[in-house]
XYZ file of C-alpha atoms in Angstrom:
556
model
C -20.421 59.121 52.569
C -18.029 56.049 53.900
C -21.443 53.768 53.597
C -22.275 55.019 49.882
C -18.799 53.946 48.667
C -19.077 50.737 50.526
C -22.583 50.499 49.061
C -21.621 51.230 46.090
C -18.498 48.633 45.690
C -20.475 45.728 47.398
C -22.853 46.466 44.442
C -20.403 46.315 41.997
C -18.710 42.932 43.451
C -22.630 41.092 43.164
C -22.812 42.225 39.634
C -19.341 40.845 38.492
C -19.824 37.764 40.903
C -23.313 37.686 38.806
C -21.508 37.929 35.695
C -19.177 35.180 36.534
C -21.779 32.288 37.232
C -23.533 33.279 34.265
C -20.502 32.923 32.237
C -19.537 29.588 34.238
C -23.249 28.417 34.155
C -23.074 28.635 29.878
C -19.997 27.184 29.844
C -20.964 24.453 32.025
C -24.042 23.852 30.152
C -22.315 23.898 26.865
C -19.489 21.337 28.306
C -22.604 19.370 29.638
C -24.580 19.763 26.737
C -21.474 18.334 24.109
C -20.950 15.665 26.586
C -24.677 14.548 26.454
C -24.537 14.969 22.783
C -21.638 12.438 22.303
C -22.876 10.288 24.499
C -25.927 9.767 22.520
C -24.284 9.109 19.883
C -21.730 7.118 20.757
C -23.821 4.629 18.652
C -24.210 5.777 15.690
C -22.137 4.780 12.490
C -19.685 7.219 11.221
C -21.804 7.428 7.930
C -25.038 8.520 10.143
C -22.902 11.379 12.236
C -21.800 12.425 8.175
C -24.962 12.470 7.260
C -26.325 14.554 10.846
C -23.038 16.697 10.227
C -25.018 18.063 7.018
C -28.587 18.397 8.330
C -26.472 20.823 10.565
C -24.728 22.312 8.117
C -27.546 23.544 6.022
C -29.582 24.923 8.657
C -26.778 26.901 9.998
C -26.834 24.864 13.405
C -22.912 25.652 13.677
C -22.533 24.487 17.217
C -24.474 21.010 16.555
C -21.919 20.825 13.226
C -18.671 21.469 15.126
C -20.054 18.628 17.832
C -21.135 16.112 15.432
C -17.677 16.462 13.486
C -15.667 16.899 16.288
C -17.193 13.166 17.037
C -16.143 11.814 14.023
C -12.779 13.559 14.119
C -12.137 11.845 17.497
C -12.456 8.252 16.573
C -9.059 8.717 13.924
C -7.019 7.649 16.960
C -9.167 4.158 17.253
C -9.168 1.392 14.792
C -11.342 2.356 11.547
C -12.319 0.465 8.348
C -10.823 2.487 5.263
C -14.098 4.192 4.559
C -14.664 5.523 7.491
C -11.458 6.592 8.283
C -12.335 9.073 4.887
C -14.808 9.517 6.639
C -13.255 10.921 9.700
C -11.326 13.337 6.789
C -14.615 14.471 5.701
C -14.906 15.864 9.285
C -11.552 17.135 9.413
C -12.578 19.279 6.309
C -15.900 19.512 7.430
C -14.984 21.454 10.895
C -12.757 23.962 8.702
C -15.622 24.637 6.739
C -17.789 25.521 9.871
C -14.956 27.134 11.739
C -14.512 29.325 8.365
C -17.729 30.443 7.548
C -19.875 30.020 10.401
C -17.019 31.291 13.158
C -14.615 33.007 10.758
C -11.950 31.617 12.840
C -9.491 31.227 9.642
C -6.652 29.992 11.227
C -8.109 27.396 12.691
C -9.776 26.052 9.560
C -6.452 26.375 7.670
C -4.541 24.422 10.343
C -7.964 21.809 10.069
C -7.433 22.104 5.790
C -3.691 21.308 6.092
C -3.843 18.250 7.983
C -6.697 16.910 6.159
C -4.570 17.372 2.921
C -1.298 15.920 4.590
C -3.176 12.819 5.724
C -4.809 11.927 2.346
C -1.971 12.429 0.137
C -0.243 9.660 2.719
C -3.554 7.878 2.921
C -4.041 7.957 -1.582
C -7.739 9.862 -0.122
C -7.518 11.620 -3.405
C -11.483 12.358 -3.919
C -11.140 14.768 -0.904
C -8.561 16.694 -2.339
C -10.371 18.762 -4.558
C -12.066 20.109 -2.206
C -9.270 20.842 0.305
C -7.373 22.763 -2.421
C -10.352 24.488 -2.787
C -10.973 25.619 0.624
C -7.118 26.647 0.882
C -7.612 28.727 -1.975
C -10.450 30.742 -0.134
C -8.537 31.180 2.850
C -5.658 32.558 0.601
C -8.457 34.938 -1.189
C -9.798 36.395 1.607
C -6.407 37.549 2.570
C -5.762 38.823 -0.771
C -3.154 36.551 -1.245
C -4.856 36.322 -5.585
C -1.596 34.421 -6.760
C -1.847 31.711 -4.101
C -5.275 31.235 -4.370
C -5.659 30.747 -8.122
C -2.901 28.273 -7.686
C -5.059 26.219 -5.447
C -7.943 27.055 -7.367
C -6.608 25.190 -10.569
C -5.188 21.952 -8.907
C -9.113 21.926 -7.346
C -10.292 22.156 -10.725
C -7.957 19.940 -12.169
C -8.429 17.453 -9.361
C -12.493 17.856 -9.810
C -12.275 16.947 -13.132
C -9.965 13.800 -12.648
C -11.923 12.449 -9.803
C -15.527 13.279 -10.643
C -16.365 16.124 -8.204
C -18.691 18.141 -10.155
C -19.994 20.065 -6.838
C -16.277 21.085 -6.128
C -15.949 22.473 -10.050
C -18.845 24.442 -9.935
C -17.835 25.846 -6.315
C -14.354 27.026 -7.690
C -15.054 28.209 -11.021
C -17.644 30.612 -9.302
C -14.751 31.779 -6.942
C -12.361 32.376 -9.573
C -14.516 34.139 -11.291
C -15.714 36.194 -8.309
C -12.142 36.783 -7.731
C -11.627 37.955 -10.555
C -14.502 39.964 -11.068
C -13.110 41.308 -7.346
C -9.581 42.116 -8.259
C -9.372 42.293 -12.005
C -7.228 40.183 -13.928
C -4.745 38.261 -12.397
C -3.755 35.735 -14.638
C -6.096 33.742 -17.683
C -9.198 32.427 -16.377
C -10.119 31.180 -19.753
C -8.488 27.750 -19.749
C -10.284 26.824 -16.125
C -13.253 28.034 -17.953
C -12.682 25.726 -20.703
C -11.922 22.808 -18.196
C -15.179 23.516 -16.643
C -17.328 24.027 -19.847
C -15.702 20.293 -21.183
C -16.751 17.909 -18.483
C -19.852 16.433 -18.758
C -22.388 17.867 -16.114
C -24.620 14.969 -14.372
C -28.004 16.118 -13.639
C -29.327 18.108 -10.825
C -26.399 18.772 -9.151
C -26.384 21.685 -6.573
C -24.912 24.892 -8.131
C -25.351 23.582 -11.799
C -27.744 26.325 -13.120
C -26.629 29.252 -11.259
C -22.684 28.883 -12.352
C -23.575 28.092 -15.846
C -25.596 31.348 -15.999
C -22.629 32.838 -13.783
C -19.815 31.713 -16.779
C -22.271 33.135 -19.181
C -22.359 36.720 -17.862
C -18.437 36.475 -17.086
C -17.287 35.825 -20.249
C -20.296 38.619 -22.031
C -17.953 40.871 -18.551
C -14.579 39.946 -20.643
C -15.757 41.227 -23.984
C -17.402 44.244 -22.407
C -20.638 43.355 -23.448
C -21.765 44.794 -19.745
C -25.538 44.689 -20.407
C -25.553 40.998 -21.451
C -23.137 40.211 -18.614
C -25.564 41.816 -16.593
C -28.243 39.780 -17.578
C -26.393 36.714 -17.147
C -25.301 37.624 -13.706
C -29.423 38.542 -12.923
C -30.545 35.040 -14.301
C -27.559 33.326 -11.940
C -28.643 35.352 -9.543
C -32.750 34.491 -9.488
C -32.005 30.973 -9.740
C -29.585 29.614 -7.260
C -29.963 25.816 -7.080
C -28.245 25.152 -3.320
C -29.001 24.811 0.015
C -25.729 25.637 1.711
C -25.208 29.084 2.253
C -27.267 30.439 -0.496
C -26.866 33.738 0.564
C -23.323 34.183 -0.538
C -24.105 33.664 -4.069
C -26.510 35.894 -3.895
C -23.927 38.630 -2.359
C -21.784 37.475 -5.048
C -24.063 37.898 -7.360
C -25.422 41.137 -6.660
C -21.897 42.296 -6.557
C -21.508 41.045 -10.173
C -24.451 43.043 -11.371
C -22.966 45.781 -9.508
C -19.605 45.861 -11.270
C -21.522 45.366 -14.747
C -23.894 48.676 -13.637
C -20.685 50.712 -12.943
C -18.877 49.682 -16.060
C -21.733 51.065 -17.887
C -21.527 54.145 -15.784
C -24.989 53.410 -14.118
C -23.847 54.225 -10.463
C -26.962 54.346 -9.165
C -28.520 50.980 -9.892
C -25.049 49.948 -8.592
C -25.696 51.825 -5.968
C -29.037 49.941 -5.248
C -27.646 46.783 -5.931
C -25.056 46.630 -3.385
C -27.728 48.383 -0.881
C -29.916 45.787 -0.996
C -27.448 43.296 -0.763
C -27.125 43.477 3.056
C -30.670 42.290 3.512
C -30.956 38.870 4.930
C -27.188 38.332 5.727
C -26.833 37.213 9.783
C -24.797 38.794 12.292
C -21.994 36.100 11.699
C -21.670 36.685 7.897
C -18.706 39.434 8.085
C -17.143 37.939 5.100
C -20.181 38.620 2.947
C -20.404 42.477 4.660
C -16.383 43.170 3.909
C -17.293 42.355 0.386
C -19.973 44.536 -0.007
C -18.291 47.337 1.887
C -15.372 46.642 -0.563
C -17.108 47.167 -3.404
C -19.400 50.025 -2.300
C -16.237 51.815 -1.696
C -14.467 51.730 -5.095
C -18.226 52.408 -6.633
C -18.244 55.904 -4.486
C -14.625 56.373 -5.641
C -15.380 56.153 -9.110
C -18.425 58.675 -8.514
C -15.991 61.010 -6.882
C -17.606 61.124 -3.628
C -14.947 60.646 -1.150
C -17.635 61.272 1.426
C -19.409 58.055 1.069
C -15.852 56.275 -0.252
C -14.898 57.141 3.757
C -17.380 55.874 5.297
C -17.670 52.350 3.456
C -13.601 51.803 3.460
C -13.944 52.546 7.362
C -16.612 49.986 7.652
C -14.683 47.413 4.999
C -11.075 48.078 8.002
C -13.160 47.881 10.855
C -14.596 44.577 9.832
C -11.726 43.257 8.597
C -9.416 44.064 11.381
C -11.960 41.979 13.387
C -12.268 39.139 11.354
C -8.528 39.202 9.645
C -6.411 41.078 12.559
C -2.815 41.174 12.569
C -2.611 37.526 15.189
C -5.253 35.631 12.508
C -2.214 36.201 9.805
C 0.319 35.212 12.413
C -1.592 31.700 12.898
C -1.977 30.923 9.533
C 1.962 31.666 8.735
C 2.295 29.753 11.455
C -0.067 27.028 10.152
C 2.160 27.019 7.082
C 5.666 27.582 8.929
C 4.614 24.164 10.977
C 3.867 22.403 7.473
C 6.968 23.434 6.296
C 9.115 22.061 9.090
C 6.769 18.463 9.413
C 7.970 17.844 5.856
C 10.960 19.164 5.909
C 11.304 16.807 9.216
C 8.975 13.925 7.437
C 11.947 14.121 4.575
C 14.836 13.874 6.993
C 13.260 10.683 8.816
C 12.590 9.380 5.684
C 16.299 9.662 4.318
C 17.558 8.146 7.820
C 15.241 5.323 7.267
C 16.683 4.920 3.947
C 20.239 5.012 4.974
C 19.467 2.261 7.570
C 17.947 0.062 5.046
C 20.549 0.417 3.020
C 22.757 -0.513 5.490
C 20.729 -3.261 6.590
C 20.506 -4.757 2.919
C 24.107 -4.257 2.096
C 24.855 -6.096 5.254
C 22.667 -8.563 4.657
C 23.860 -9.163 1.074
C 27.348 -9.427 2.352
C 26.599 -12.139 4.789
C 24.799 -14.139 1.872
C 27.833 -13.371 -0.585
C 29.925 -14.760 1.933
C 27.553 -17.981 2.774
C 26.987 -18.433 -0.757
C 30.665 -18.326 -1.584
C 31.409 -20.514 1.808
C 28.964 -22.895 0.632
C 30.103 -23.265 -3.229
C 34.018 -24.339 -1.536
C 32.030 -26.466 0.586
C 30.532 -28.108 -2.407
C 33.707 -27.936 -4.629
C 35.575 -29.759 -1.548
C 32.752 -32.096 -1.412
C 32.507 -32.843 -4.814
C 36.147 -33.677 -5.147
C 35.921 -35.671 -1.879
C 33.145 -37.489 -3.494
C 34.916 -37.987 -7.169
C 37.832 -39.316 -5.013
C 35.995 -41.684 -3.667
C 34.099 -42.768 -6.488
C 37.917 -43.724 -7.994
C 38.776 -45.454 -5.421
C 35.588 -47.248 -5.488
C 36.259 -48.071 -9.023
C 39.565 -49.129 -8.650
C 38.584 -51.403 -5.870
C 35.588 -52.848 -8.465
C 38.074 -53.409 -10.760
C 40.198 -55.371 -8.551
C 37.646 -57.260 -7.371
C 36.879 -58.161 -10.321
C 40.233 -58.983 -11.464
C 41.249 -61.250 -7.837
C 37.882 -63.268 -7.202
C 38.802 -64.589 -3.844
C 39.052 -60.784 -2.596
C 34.987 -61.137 -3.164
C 34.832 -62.755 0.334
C 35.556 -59.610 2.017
C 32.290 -57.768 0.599
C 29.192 -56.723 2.761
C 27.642 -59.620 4.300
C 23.945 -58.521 3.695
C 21.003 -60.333 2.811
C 20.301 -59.599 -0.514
C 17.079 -60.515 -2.588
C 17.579 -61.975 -5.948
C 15.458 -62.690 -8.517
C 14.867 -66.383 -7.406
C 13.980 -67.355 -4.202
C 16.125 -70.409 -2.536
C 13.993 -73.938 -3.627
C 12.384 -75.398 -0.653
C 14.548 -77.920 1.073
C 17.210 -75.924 0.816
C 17.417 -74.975 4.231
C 20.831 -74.500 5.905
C 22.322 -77.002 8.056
C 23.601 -77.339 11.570
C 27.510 -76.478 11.635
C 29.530 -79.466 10.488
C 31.927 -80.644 13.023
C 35.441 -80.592 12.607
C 36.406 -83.426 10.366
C 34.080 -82.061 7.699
C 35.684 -78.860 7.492
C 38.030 -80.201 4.689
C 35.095 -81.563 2.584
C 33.212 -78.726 2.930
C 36.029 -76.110 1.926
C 36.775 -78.583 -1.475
C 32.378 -78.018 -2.112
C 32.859 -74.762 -1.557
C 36.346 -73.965 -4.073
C 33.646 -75.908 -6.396
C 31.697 -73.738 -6.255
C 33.405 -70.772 -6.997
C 34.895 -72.560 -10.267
C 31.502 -72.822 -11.256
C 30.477 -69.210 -10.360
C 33.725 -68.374 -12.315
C 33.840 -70.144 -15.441
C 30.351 -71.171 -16.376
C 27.821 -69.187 -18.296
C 25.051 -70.598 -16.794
C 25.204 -68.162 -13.198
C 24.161 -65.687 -16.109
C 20.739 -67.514 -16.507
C 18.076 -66.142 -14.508
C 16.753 -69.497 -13.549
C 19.906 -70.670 -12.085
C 19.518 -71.656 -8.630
C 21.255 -73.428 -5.204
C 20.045 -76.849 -7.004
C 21.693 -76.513 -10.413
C 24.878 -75.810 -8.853
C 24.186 -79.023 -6.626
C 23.703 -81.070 -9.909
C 26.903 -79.220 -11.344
C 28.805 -79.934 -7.936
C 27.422 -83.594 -7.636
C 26.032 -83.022 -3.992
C 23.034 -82.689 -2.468
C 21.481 -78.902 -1.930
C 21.932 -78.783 1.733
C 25.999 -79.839 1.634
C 26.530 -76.973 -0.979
C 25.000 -74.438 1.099
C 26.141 -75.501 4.178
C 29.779 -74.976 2.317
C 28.866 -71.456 1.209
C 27.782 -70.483 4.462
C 30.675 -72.227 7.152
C 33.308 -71.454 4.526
C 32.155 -68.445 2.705
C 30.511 -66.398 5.482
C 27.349 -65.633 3.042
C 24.734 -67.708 1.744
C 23.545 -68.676 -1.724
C 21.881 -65.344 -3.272
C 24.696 -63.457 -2.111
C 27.444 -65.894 -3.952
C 25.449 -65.434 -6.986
C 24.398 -61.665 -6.800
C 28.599 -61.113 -6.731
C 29.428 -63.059 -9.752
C 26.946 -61.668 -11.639
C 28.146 -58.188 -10.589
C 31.509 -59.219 -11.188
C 30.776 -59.927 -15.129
C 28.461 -56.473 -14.695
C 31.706 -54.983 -13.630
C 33.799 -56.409 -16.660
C 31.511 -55.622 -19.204
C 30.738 -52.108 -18.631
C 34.632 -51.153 -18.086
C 35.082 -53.309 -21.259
C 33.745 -49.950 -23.267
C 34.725 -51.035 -27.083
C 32.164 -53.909 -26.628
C 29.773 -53.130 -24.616
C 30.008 -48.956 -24.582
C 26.479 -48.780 -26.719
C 24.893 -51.216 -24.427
C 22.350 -50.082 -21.570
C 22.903 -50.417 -17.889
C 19.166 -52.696 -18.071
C 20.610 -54.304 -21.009
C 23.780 -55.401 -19.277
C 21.581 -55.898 -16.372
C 19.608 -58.283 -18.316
C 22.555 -60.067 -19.965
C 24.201 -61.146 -16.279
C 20.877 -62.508 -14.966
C 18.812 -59.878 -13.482
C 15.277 -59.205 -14.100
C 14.409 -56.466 -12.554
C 16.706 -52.915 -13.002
C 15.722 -51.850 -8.959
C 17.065 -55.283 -7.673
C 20.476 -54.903 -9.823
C 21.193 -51.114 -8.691
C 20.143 -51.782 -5.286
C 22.817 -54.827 -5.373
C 25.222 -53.419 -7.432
C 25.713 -50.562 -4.958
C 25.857 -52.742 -2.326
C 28.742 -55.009 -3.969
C 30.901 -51.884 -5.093
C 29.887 -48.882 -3.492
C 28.871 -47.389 -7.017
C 25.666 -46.976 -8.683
C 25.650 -48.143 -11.937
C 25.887 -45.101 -13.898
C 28.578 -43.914 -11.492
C 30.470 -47.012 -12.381
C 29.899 -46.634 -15.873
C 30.455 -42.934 -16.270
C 33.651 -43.862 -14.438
C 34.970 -46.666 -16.844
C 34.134 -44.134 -20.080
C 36.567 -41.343 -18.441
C 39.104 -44.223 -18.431
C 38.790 -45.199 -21.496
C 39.146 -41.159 -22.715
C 42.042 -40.567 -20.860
């Protein structure tokens, strides 16, 4: 007896150990398989894994579709090109869509819908949020959550229309109406109708035919014309123009003709209709079996026979507890809860940011206030420094040209005049002693001439007229200017001439219309550059300076 019972659990051991590396084996070869499956296409462009991502899609390969998008979903955190990081939002959306339909794993999808809508609202992805609202709304439908859902609903349609995504209008005007249809009236259909029924259908897009023969029998439902509604919903139904999940709007469908049979009191054919709906669905369609369920239930109620009512409400709970149990509502709340608290969180960072670039700003506007008003003193200061000096300048001008022997103490720079020195004219060798005398009574000459005659004004005056006017030869009379003057020829004649500049500009009732090139001209200058360079280097002053100077002083 001991050795049956030990039999008996060493049996039992081999079969769960058996279990276990079967279970371990699939999920080895699934982790293996995904890895191989990236891996080859670690290659491919994030338009070709879109593209591979439908091919899945449509023939219900949901694995391959989760991989492929999971792929695309992965390379976010890398560095992507603006369309293919909408791209990588397509997946985003994409993988709810799968994990919705094909796994009816509704939380997750939500959580997938949610993101993808946060990130292209920050992003400005606005063509994918059509269809985001849109697949929120569904979620909120299928937990008979109507109000929500035809909220989202409308801001799809509204977004469809504004962005040009006829394949999302023609999605959610059939699931408002099927909602509808579902649930009664909850609120006017009419103007999404309208919305739909104004934009301008391109050709051959998926879903075109079948909702416009869908609208058609819903609004004949409205007026309770049943049998035309009934018709409509029959042509919709025979000619369903998609390849993704066709079988849903067949269900839906059906169920349409159904709900036009029993308004007409024709229980039977409604009967048969929502029968014969359950052919072809697969195993993992339980949202297409917990509407037909649903509706086979309130069909038997309104025939009275609670019998049959029973047993399809039990199978409508017993589905639904699977697909939408008590935790799946929990994750979604807490889907939304999360949302709730990232913006709420997303606002408070933002205000903080805010507040420090307000401080920043205000700080830095106060520091260029304060250089800007340090600066203007610095300028007033200056500017009275400089309008000091430029009267003291003046006044020195003046007295200059009042005391002509003061003249000796001016720059001692070379300065270029208009004619050069005549050749031959070179200076001499110092003069010894017992010249100094003669050369000092050449030199006082000299300035008498530079004083008195009008012919320094000339502009061919030159180190020989003066010679001819002094009665000695070239080289004595500049020897004089330079041994007793300390300056050479052009020098002693650039002063005087800036001298009788001097008096004629502060003389302002005769010569207060007259130009600075004018008065230039008039003293013996040729050229306006040569006198301004000169003329500041004789008084300090620029010309107009000088000039602006004498006016003031004539004014006051």
């Amino acid at each position: 007896m001991a050795l049956k019972k030990i039999l008996a659990y060493a049996l039992a051991g081999c079969c769960l150990l058996a279990v276990a590396w079967v279970g371990l084996s699939k999920f080895r070869a699934s982790a293996m398989d995904y890895a191989q499956y990236a891996q080859e296409r670690s290659r491919q462009s994030m338009a070709q894994l879109k593209a591979e991502g439908r091919r899945h899609i449509e023939n219900e390969e949901p694995d391959s579709a989760i991989a492929c998008y999971s792929l695309m979903e992965a390379r976010m955190e890398g560095k992507l090109t603006r369309p293919d990081y909408e791209m990588a939002l397509d997946a985003q959306n994409n993988l709810g869509y799968v994990y919705q339909y094909f796994r009816c794993d509704f939380a997750l999808a939500f959580d997938y819908y949610i993101r993808a809508l946060e990130e292209s609202e920050r992003i400005g992805y606005a063509e994918l949020q059509p269809c985001l609202h849109l697949n929120i709304g569904n979620i909120y439908s299928y937990f008979e959550e109507i109000e929500k859902a035809v909220e989202e609903y409308k801001l799809a349609i509204e977004k469809a229309v504004e962005y040009d995504r006829p394949e999302i209008l023609l999605i959610t005007v059939h699931n408002m109406i099927s909602d509808y249809i579902a649930y009664g009236d909850f609120g006017e259909p009419q103007s999404a109708i309208d919305r739909y029924k104004s934009y301008r259908m391109p050709a051959g897009v998926e879903l075109s035919r079948f909702v416009s023969n869908f609208v058609a029998g819903f609004e004949a439902y409205r007026k309770g014309d049943y049998d035309e509604a009934y018709q409509g919903f029959e042509r919709a139904k025979n000619d369903i123009d998609t390849r993704i999940r066709p079988r849903s709007y067949h269900t839906s469908a059906s169920i349409a003709m159904a709900k036009s049979c029993a308004k007409m009191g024709k229980y039977d054919k409604a009967l048969e209709l929502l029968s014969s709906a359950f052919d072809g669905i697969e195993p993992e369609d339980n949202d297409i079996r917990i509407d037909i369920y649903s509706n086979l239930a309130r069909c038997y109620d309104e025939m009275g026979d609670e019998q049959n009512a029973e047993h399809a409400w039990y199978h409508y709970y017993k589905i639904s507890y699977e697909v939408f149990n008590a935790y799946t509502g929990v994750r979604v709340q807490d889907v939304l809860t999360r949302q709730q608290i990232e913006r709420q969180n997303a606002a408070t960072r933002a205000l903080i940011q805010r507040q420090r670039t307000y401080a920043i700003v205000s700080i830095v506007v106060g520091c260029g206030l304060l250089i800007i008003i340090m600066l203007l003193v610095w300028l007033y200061r200056k500017g009275k420094r400089e309008k000091q000096l430029m009267e003291d300048l003046y006044r020195r001008a003046i007295a200059q040209m009042q005391l002509m022997p003061a003249l000796q103490a001016a720059p001692q720079h070379v300065v270029q005049e208009v004619e050069a020195v005549p050749v031959g004219a070179d200076e001499p060798a110092p003069a010894p002693p017992a010249e100094t005398d003669q050369l000092t009574e050449v030199y006082n000459h000299v300035q008498h001439i530079m004083a008195t005659s009008q012919e320094v004004f000339d502009p061919g005056f030159s180190l020989g007229r003066v010679s001819d006017m002094v009665g000695e030869h070239p080289r004595r009379v500049s020897q004089a200017i330079n041994e007793v003057g300390g300056k050479n020829f052009s020098m002693l004649l650039a002063e005087a001439r800036i001298r009788e500049a001097c008096r004629r500009m502060a003389d302002t009732d005769a010569y207060g219309k007259y130009t600075i090139g004018a008065i230039a001209e008039s003293v013996g200058f040729q050229s306006r550059t040569n006198f301004t360079s000169v003329f500041k280097k004789v008084t300090g002053l620029t010309p107009s300076e000088f000039q602006n100077m004498a006016r003031k002083q004539a004014v006051g």
